[in-house]
XYZ file of C-alpha atoms in Angstrom:
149
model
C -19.722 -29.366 5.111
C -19.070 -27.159 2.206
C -19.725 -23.793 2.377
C -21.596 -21.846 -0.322
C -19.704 -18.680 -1.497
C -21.624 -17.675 -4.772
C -22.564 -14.008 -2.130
C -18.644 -13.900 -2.058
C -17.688 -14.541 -5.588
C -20.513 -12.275 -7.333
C -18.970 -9.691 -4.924
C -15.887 -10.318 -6.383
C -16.903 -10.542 -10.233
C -18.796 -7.163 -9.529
C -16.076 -4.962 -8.140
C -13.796 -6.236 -10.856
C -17.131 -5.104 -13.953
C -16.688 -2.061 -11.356
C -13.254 -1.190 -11.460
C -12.443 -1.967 -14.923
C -15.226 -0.508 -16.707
C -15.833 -3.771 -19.576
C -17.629 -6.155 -20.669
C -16.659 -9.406 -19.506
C -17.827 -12.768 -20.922
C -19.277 -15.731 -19.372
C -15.499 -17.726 -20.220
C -13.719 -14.479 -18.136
C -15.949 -15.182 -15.413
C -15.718 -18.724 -15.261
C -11.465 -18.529 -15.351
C -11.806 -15.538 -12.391
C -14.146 -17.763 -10.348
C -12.196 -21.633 -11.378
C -15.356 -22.665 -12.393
C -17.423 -23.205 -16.137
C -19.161 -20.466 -17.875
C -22.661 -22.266 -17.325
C -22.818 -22.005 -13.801
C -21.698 -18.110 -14.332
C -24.597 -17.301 -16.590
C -26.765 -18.888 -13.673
C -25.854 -16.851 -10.961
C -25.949 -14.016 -13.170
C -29.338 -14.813 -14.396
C -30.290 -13.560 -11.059
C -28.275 -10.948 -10.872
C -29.589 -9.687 -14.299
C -32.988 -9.902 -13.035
C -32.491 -8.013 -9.977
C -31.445 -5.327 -12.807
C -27.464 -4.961 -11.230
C -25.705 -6.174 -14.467
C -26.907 -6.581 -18.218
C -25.810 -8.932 -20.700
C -24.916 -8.066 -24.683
C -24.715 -11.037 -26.926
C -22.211 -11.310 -29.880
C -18.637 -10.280 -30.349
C -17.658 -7.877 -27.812
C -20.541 -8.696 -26.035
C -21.132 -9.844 -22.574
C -22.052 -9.152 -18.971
C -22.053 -5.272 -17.680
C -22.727 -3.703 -14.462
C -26.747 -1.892 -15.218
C -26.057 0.178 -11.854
C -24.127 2.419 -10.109
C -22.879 0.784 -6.586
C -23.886 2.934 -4.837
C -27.199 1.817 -5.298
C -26.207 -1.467 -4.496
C -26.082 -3.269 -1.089
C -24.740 -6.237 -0.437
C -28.125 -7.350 0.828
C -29.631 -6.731 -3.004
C -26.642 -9.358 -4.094
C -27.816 -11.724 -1.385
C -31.153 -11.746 -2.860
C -30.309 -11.963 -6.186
C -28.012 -14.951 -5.792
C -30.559 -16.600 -4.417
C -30.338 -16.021 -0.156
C -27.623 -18.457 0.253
C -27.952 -20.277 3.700
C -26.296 -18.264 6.266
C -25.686 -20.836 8.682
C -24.202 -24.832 8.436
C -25.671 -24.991 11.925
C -29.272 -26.869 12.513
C -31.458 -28.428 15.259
C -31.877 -32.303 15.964
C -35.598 -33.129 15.373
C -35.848 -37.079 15.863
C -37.595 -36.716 19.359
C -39.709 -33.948 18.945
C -41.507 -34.996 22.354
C -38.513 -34.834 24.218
C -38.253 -32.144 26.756
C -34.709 -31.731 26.792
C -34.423 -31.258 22.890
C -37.694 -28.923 22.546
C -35.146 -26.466 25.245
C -31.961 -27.081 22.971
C -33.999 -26.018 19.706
C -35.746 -23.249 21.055
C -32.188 -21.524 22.480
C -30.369 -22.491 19.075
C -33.474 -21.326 16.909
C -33.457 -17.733 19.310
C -29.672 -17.421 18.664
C -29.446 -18.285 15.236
C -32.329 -15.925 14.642
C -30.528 -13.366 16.036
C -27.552 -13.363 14.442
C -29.344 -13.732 11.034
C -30.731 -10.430 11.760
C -27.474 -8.876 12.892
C -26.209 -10.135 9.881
C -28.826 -8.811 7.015
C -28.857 -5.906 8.996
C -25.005 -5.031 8.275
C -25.338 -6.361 4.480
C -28.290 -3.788 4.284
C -26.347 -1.091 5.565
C -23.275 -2.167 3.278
C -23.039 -0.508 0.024
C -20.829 -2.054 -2.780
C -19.914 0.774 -3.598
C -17.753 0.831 0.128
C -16.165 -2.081 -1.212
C -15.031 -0.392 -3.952
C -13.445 2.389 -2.113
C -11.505 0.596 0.280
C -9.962 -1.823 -2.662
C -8.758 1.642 -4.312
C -7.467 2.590 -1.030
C -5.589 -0.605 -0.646
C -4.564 -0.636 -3.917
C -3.315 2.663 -4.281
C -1.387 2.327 -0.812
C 0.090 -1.146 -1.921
C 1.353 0.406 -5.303
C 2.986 3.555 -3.493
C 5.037 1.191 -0.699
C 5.952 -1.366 -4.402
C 6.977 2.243 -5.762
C 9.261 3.343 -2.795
C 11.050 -0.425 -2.224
């Protein structure tokens, strides 16, 4: 099963509108992400609505971040993307009378449940602005060892 990783590559297109402070066209996108500019301005349809980036048409135009990210958790780019399914994982429902798989859904729906929530709770509590932070960090580090070999 494939998985879906449009939370993970709007991420990734919004520390880059982040970090280097441009506009950056629907074509840019689609090269950065190996994919075509008309599934870009999809995704970022959504995004635009939530109010996180903003779009200017014409030359020199094209898709800026509207926010600081700070105000930004990863949560609010879960939403806006469209609340990809979490899980691959499901129940078997072909003998809904049966005993034995009423008891397997029920544990499998509690766990999954669970984790869901563990899971929105730490994208809530995630700001992209973190992300942002600990790229520099990495950055900065990896460009002082290049700098001393």
């Amino acid at each position: 099963m494939r998985t879906d990783s449009k939370l993970s590559r709007m991420l990734h297109v919004l520390l880059h509108m982040a970090r280097q402070e441009k506009s950056f066209t629907s074509d840019e996108i689609a090269k950065m992400l190996t994919t075509n500019p008309v599934v870009v301005r999809r995704t970022m349809s959504g995004l635009k609505k939530a109010g996180f980036v903003k779009a200017e048409k014409g030359p020199g135009g094209g898709w800026q971040l509207a926010q600081d990210l700070s105000n930004i958790s990863l949560f609010d780019i879960y939403e806006a993307v469209g609340e990809p399914t979490i899980f691959a994982l499901g129940n078997e429902r072909d003998h809904p009378d049966c005993i034995v798989e009423q008891i397997v859904n029920e544990a499998l729906d509690q766990a999954l449940n669970e984790a869901k929530l563990l899971l929105i709770q730490q994208l809530k509590s995630t700001k992209m602005s973190e992300l942002a932070l600990e790229f520099e960090q990495k950055f900065n580090l990896q460009q002082c060892t290049k700098s001393h070999d």
